[in-house]
XYZ file of C-alpha atoms in Angstrom:
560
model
C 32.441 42.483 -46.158
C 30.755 42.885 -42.744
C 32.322 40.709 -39.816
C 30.668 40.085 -36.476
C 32.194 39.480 -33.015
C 31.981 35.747 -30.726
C 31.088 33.548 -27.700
C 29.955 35.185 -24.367
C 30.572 35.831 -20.787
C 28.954 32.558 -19.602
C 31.869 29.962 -18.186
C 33.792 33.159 -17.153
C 37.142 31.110 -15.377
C 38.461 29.882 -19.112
C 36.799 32.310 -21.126
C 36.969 35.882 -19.226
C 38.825 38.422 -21.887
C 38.526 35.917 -24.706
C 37.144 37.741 -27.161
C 38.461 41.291 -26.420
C 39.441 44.410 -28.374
C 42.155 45.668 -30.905
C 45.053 44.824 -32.381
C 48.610 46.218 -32.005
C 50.008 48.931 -34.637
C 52.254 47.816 -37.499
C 56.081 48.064 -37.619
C 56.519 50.467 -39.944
C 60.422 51.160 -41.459
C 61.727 53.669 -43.267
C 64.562 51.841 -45.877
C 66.815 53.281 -48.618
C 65.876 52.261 -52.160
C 62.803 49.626 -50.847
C 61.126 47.847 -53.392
C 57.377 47.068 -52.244
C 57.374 43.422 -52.879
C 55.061 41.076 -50.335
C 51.916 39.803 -50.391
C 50.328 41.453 -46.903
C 50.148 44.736 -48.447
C 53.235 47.001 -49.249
C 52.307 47.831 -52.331
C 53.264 46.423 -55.658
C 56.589 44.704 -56.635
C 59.325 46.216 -59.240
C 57.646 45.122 -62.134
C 54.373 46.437 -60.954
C 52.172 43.494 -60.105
C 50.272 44.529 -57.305
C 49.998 42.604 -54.147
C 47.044 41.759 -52.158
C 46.922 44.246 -49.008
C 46.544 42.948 -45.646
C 42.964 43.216 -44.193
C 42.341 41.894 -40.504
C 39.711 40.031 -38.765
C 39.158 41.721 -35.420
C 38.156 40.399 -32.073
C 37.354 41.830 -29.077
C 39.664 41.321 -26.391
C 43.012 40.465 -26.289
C 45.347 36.933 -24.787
C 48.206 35.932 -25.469
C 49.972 38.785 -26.519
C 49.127 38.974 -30.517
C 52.705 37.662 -31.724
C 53.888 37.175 -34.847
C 55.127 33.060 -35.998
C 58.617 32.624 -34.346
C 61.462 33.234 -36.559
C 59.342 35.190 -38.659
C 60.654 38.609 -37.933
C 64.758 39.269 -37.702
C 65.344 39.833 -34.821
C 68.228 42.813 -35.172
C 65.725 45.255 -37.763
C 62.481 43.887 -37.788
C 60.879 43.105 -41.326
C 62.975 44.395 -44.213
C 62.480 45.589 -47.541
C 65.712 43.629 -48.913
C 68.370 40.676 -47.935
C 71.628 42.669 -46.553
C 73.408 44.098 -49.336
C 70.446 44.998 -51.948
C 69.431 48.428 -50.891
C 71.528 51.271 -52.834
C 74.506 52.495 -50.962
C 73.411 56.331 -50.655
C 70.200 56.549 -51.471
C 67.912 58.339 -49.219
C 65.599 57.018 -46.984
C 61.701 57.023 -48.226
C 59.580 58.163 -45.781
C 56.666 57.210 -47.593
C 57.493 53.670 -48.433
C 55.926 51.466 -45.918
C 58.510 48.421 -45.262
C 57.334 45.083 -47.255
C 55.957 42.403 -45.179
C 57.286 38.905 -45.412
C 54.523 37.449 -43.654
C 51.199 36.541 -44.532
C 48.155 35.778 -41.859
C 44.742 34.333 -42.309
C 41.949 32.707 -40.568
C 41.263 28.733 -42.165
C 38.371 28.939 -44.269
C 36.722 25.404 -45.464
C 33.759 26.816 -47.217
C 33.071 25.250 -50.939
C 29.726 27.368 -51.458
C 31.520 29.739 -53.995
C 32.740 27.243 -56.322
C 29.355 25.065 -56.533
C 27.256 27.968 -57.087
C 29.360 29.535 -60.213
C 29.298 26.089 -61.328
C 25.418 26.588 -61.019
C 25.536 30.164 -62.697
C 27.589 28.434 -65.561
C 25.661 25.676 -65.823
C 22.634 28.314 -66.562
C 24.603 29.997 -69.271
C 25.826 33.034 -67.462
C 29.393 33.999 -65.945
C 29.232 34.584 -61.533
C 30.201 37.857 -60.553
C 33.394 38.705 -59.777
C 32.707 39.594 -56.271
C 30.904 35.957 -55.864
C 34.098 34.607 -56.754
C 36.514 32.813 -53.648
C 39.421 31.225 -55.081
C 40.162 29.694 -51.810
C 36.617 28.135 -51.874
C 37.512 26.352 -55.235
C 40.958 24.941 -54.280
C 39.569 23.776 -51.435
C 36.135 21.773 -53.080
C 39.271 19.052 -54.385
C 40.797 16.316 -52.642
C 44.555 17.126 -52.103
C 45.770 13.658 -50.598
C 47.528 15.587 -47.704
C 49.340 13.003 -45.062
C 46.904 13.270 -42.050
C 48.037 13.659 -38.141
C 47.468 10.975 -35.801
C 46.425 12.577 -33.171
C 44.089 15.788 -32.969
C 44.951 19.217 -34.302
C 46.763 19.395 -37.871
C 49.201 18.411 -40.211
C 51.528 21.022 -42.031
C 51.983 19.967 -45.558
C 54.199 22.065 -47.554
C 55.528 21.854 -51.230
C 55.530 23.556 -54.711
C 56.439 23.954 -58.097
C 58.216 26.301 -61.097
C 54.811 27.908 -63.063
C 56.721 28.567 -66.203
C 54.596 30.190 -68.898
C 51.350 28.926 -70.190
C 50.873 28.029 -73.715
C 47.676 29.320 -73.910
C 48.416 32.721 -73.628
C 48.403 35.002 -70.464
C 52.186 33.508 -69.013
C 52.466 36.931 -67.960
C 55.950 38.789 -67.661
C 58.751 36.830 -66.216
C 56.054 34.045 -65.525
C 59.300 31.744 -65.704
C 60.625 33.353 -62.325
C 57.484 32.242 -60.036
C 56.748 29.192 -58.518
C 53.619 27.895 -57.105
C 53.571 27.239 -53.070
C 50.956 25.246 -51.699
C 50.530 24.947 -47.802
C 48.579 22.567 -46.919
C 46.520 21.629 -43.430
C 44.588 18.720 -42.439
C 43.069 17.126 -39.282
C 42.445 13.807 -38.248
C 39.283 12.036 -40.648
C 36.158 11.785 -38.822
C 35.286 8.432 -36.373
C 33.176 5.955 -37.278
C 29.194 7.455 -37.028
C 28.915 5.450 -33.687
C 31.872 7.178 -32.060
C 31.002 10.677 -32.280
C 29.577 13.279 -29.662
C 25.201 13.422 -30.431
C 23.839 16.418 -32.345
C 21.674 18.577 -31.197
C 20.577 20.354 -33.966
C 18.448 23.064 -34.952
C 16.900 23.674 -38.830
C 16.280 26.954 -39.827
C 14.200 26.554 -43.350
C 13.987 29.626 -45.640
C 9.871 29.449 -46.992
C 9.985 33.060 -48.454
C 7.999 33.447 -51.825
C 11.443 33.423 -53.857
C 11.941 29.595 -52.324
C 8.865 28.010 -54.875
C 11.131 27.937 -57.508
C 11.888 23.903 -58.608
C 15.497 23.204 -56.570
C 14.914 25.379 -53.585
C 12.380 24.519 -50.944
C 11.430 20.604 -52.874
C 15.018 20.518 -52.465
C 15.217 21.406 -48.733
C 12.810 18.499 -47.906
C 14.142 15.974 -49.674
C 17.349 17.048 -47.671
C 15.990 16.927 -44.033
C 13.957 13.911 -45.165
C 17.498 12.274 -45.873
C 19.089 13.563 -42.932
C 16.371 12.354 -40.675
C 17.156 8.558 -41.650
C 20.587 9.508 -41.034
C 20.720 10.844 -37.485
C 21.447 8.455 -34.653
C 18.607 7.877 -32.117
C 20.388 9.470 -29.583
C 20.704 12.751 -32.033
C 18.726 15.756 -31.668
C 16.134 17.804 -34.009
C 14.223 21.087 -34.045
C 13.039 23.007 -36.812
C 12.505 26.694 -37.152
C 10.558 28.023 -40.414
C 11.173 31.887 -41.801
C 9.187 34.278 -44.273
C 8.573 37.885 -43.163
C 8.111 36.355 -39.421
C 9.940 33.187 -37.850
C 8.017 30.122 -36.310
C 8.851 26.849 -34.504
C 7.477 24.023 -36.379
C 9.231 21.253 -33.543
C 10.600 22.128 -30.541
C 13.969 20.106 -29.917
C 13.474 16.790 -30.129
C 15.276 13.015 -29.817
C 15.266 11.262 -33.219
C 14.708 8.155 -31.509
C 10.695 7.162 -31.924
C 9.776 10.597 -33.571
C 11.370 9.908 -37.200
C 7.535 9.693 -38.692
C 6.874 13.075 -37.018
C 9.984 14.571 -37.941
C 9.442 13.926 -41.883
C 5.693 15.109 -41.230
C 6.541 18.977 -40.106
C 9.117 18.554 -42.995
C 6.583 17.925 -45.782
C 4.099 20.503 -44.301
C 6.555 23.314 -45.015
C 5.110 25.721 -47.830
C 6.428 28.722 -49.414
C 5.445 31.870 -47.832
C 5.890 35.863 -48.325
C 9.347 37.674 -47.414
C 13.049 36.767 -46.553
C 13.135 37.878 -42.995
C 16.714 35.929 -42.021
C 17.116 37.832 -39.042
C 13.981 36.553 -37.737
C 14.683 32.811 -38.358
C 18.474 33.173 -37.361
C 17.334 34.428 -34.002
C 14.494 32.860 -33.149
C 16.819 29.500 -34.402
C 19.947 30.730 -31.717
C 17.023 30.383 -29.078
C 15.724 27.287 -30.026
C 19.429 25.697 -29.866
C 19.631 27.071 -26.208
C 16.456 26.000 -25.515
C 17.280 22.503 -26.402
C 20.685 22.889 -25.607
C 22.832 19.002 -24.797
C 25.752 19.617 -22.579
C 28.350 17.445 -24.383
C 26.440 17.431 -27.945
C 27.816 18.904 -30.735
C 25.318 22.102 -30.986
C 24.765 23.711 -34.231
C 22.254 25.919 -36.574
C 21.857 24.539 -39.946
C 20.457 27.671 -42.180
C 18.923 26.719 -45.493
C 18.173 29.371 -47.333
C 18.839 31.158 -50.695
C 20.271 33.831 -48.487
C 18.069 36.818 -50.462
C 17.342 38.508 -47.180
C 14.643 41.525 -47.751
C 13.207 42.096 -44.643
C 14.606 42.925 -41.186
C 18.487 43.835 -40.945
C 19.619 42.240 -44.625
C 23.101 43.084 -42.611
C 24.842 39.934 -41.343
C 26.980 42.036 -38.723
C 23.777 43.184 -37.518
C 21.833 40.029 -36.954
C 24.838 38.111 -35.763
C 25.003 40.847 -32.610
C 21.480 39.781 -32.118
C 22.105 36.488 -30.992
C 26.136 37.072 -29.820
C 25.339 36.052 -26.171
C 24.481 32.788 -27.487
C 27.118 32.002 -29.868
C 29.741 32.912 -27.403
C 28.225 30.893 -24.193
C 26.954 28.245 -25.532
C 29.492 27.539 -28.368
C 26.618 26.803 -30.745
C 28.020 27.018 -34.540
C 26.158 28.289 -37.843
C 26.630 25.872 -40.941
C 24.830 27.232 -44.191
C 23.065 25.680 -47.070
C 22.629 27.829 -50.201
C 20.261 26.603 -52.864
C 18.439 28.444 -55.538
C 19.891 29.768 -59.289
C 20.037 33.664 -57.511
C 21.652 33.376 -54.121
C 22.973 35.676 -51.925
C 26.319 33.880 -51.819
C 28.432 37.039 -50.212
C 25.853 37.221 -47.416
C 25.448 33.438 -46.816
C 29.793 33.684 -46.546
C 29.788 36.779 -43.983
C 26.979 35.103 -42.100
C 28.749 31.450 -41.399
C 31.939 33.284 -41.282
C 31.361 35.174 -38.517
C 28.680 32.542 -36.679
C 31.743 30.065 -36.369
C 30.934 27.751 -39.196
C 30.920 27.031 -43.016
C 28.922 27.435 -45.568
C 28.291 24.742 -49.007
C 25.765 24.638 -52.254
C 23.888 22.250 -53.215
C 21.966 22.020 -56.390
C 19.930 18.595 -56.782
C 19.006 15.660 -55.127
C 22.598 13.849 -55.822
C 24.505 16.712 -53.982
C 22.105 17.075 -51.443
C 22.672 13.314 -50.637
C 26.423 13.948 -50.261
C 25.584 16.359 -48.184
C 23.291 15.502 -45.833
C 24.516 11.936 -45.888
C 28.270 11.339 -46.478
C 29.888 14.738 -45.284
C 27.494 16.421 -42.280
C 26.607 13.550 -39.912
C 30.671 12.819 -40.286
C 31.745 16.505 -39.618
C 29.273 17.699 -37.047
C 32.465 17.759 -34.117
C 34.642 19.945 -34.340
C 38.282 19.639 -34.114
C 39.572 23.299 -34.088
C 38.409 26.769 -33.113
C 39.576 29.636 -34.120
C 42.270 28.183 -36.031
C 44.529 30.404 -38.238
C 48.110 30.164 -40.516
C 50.669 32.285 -40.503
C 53.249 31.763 -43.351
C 56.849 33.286 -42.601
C 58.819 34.251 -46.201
C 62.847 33.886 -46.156
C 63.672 37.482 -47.054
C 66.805 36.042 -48.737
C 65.292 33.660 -51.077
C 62.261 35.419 -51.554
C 61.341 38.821 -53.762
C 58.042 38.537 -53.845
C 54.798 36.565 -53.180
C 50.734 36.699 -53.353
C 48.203 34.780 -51.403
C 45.810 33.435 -54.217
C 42.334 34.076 -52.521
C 41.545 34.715 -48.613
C 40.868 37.967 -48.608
C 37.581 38.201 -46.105
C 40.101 35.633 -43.598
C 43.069 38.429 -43.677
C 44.345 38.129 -40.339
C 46.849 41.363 -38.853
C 50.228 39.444 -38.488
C 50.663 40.698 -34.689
C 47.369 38.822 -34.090
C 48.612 35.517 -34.986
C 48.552 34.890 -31.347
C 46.196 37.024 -30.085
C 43.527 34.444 -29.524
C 41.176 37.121 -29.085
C 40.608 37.327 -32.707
C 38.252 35.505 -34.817
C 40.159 32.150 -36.740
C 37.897 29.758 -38.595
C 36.673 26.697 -37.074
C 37.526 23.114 -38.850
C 36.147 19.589 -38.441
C 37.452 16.061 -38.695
C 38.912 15.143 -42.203
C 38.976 18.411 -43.500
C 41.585 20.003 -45.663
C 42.556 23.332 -46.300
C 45.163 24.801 -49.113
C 46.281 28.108 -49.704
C 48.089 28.810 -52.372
C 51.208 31.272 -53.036
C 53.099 32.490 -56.362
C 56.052 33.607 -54.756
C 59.129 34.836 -56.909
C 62.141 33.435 -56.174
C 65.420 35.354 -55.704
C 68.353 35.219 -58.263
C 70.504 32.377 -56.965
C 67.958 31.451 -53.899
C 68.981 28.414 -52.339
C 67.571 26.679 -48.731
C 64.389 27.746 -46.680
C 61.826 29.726 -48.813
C 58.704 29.557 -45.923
C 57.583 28.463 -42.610
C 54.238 27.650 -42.406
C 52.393 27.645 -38.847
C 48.688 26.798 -37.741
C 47.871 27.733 -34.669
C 44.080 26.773 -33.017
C 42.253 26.743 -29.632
C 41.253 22.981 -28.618
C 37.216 23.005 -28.195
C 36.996 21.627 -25.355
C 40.075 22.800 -23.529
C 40.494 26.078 -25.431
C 44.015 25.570 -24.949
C 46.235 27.060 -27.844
C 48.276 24.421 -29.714
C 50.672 24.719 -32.803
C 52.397 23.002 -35.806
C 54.579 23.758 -38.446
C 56.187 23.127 -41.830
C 58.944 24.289 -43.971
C 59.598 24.123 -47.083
C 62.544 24.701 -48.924
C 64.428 25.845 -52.745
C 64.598 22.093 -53.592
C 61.014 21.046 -52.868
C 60.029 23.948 -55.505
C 62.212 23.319 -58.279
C 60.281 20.512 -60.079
C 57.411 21.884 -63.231
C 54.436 22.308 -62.385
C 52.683 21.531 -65.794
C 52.948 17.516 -66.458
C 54.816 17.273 -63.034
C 54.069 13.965 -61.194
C 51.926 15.700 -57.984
C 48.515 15.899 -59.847
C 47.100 17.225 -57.357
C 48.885 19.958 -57.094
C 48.231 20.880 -60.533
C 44.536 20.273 -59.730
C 44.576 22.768 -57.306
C 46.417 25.247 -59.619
C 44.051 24.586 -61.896
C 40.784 25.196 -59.569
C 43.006 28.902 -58.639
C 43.872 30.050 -62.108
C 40.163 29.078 -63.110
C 38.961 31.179 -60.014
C 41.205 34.128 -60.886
C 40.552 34.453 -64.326
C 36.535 34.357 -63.671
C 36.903 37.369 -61.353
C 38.936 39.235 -63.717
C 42.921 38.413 -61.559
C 46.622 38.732 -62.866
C 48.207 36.140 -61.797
C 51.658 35.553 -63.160
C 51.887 32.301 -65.283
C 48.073 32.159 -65.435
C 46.859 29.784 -68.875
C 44.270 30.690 -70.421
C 40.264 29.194 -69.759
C 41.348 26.811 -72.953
C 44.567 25.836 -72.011
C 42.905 25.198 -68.459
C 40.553 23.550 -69.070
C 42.460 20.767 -71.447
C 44.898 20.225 -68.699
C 41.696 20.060 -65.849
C 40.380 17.251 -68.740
C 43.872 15.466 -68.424
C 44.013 15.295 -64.845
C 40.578 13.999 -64.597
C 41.688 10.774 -66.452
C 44.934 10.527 -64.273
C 43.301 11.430 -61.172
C 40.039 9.052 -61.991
C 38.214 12.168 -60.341
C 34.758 12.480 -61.212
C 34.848 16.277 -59.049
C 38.094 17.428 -61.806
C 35.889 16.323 -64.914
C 32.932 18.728 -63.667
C 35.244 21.117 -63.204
C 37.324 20.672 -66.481
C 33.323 21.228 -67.844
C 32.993 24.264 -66.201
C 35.780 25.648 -67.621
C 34.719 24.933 -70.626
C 32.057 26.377 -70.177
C 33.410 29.521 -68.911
C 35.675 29.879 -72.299
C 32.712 29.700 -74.640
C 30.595 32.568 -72.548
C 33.594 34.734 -72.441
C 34.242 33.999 -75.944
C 30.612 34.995 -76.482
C 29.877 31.872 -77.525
C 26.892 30.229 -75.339
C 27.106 27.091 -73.559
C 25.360 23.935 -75.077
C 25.650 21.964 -71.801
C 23.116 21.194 -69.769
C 23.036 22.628 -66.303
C 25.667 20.813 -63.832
C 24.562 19.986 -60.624
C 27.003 21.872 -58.373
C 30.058 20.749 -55.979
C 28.683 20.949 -52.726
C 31.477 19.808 -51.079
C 31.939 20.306 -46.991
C 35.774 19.617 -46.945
């Protein structure tokens, strides 16, 4: 996946060095009789289930140090392989062991795209590809019902569960010894629509040839048409157009007295020829300096079905184009992917890396949620580069894997290295990662400390919070438990893990997954966990070769 750099030299007293270069070397130890057990990359535990390596998400200068969590890292031998007393006496050191890793880093991620658009693909009869597949982007399209802070910044949940074996096949070897972790983060919901900074905000409309088709460009108006009854008067508007060349359809412009004209350059929009994205992402950045609010919340809304073919098709490439921008202006990129073929991968690395999100929408309904309930609310935001760092008990813990996240891999020494790209979260969002993490014979008392660590916006002062959890909070079953949504989101992983072809240990079958998804829909009252429960099922009857006979779903679409 290609990843970009940030924000620029502009407002040089609090920013000078922020974004600046490299990351420190890794510890590495040499230990007697190691066992590569973690989930950051040491290879793969003793009973051979790999674990996920550790990528890293680079910046480009350096503050604050880069520093691990604290407590995180004994203090007397750095990270070891094994509690005291579980290496061999007398074996020989490995010199080409690396030492495991109890600590696992990532940049927050609150995209949804992935999971509405293989809910599209399924819809249509076929199974998404593998590589299209974010399990982090499905957890996180479910309500979790985390306890919110009341201030800004977050609020660490953390809990769990014993996985057990599934009965429908697929438990997995010693499935019984892993539990479930789930760490969750929220912030503070959004104000009332009154309360909130105006938007200045700048459209960039994909009208290449490949947009004609019913549900991409009729969908796009009907969108902005929505949106532009939604906006306060105070609000902001321009709107860029894109096919093999970019053009300005409305310079920015106040909602207030202009709604008429607004919805009239909307409906004009036709398709065109080519996907030139570079051309409308750039010629969008200047527009939103242009028109730029001091005090507005300034942002790029791409709609598009992200199929670039013209230009640089590479997303590190046109997001150096318009770097100055991003980085001195503080302007964000939040992406809209429509169409049946979408170029979900590039739409990710895009908003990634432009200091957004990205969502799906597939019809009029989701486009309504959209536009209406969830981006008017979440147009501030509340956290930039925001990232977790989760700190395993060496003790208690043998092993553990990071279900998804693997474009937000963070190095650990970077935690606090502020330098390097985190992910950038609104008000009333939620994000969840999930861990199977095998327990030690006999573990008793802390098994993790979470820690989130972001920059305030507006004082880009760094600010943290933590959570613990412990043996006792992961004890109880997961299956028919009391937290249901918990087992939602175990559900929404498993589901994304199978799809993409995963080994997780305890994992149920696509059956088995989705009759307990159909379960939880009635307990839950969830109208989102019954779609899914349907895709599920759908999923089982193409991989059992046996068609679908439901009609298309409209997708998720969810913000947060």
């Amino acid at each position: 996946m290609n990843q970009a750099g940030r924000r620029h030299e502009k407002r040089a007293g609090d920013r000078a060095g922020y974004r600046a270069g490299g990351r420190a070397g890794a510890v590495a130890l040499l230990l007697a009789g190691a066992m590569a057990l973690t989930a950051c990359g040491a290879g793969s535990g003793s009973d051979g289930t790999p674990d996920l390596s550790s990528g890293s998400r680079k910046g480009q200068s350096s503050t604050g140090g880069g520093q691990p969590a604290p407590d995180a890292v004994a203090p007397e031998t750095g990270r070891s392989a094994a509690p005291e007393g579980d290496a061999e006496s007398g074996a020989s050191a490995a010199p080409d062991v690396k030492a495991p890793d109890y600590l696992s880093t990532f940049a927050l991620d609150v995209d949804t795209a992935s999971y509405g658009y293989a809910r599209r693909i399924l819809g249509d009869g076929r199974l998404p590809a593998a590589e299209d597949v974010r399990p982090e982007e499905f957890v996180n399209s479910f309500r979790q019902g985390y306890e919110r802070p009341e201030g800004n910044g977050f609020s660490v949940n953390v809990d769990g569960a014993r996985i057990g074996s599934g009965t429908g096949g697929g438990g997995g070897t010693g499935a019984s010894d892993w539990s479930l972790l789930r760490v969750g983060l929220a912030t503070r919901t959004a104000p009332p629509a009154s309360e909130r900074p105006p938007a200045a905000l700048t459209f960039v409309v994909d009208i290449s040839g490949s947009m004609s088709e019913t549900g991409r460009l009729d969908l796009v108006r009907k969108s902005l048409t929505i949106l532009t009854d939604e906006l306060r008067d105070d609000d902001s508007l321009s709107l860029v157009t894109f096919s093999n060349e970019a053009e300005t359809r409305l310079p920015m412009t106040r909602v207030k007295g202009n709604r008429n004209r607004i919805k009239d350059v909307v409906a004009e929009m036709e398709p065109a020829q080519s996907t030139n994205v570079e051309a409308g992402i750039t010629r969008g950045y200047e527009e939103s300096v242009e028109g730029h609010r001091e005090g507005a919340t300034n942002r790029v809304v791409l709609l598009s079905d992200a199929l670039a073919n013209t230009g640089d098709t590479e997303a590190e490439g046109i997001l150096r184009k318009i770097d100055s921008a991003r980085r001195e202006y503080g302007i964000t990129l939040f992406g809209v992917g429509v169409g049946s073929d979408y170029g979900d991968a590039f739409m990710e690395q895009l908003t990634n890396k432009g200091d957004g999100n990205t969502t799906y929408v597939g019809d009029e309904t989701q486009a309504r949620k959209v536009f209406v309930d969830q981006l008017p609310a979440h147009l501030e935001i509340r956290a930039r580069d925001a990232k977790a760092q989760v700190a395993f008990d060496r003790k208690n813990v043998q092993q553990f894997r990071l279900i998804g996240y693997e474009n937000r891999k963070v190095a650990d020494e970077d935690f606090r290295n502020d330098g390097v790209d985190g992910g950038e979260v609104g008000p009333g969002h939620t994000v969840t990662a999930l861990y199977a993490v095998r327990l030690r014979e006999g573990a008793s008392g802390t098994v993790a400390k979470a820690t989130v660590r972001w920059l305030d916006p507006k004082t880009r002062k760094a600010e943290e919070e933590t959570g613990t959890v412990t043996t006792g909070s992961v004890d109880g079953t997961l299956w028919g438990g009391e937290n249901d949504r918990l087992q939602v989101a175990a559900v929404a992983a498993y589901f994304a893990d199978r799809l993409r072809g995963g080994d997780l240990p305890g994992a149920p079958g696509l059956g088995e997954l989705a009759s307990r998804a159909s379960g939880l829909a009635e307990s839950t009252e969830d109208s989102a966990v019954e779609k899914l429960a349907t895709a599920i099922g759908q999923a089982d009857r193409l991989q059992r070769g046996a068609g679908t006979d439901d009609e298309p779903e409209p997708s998720e679409g969810e913000i947060g």
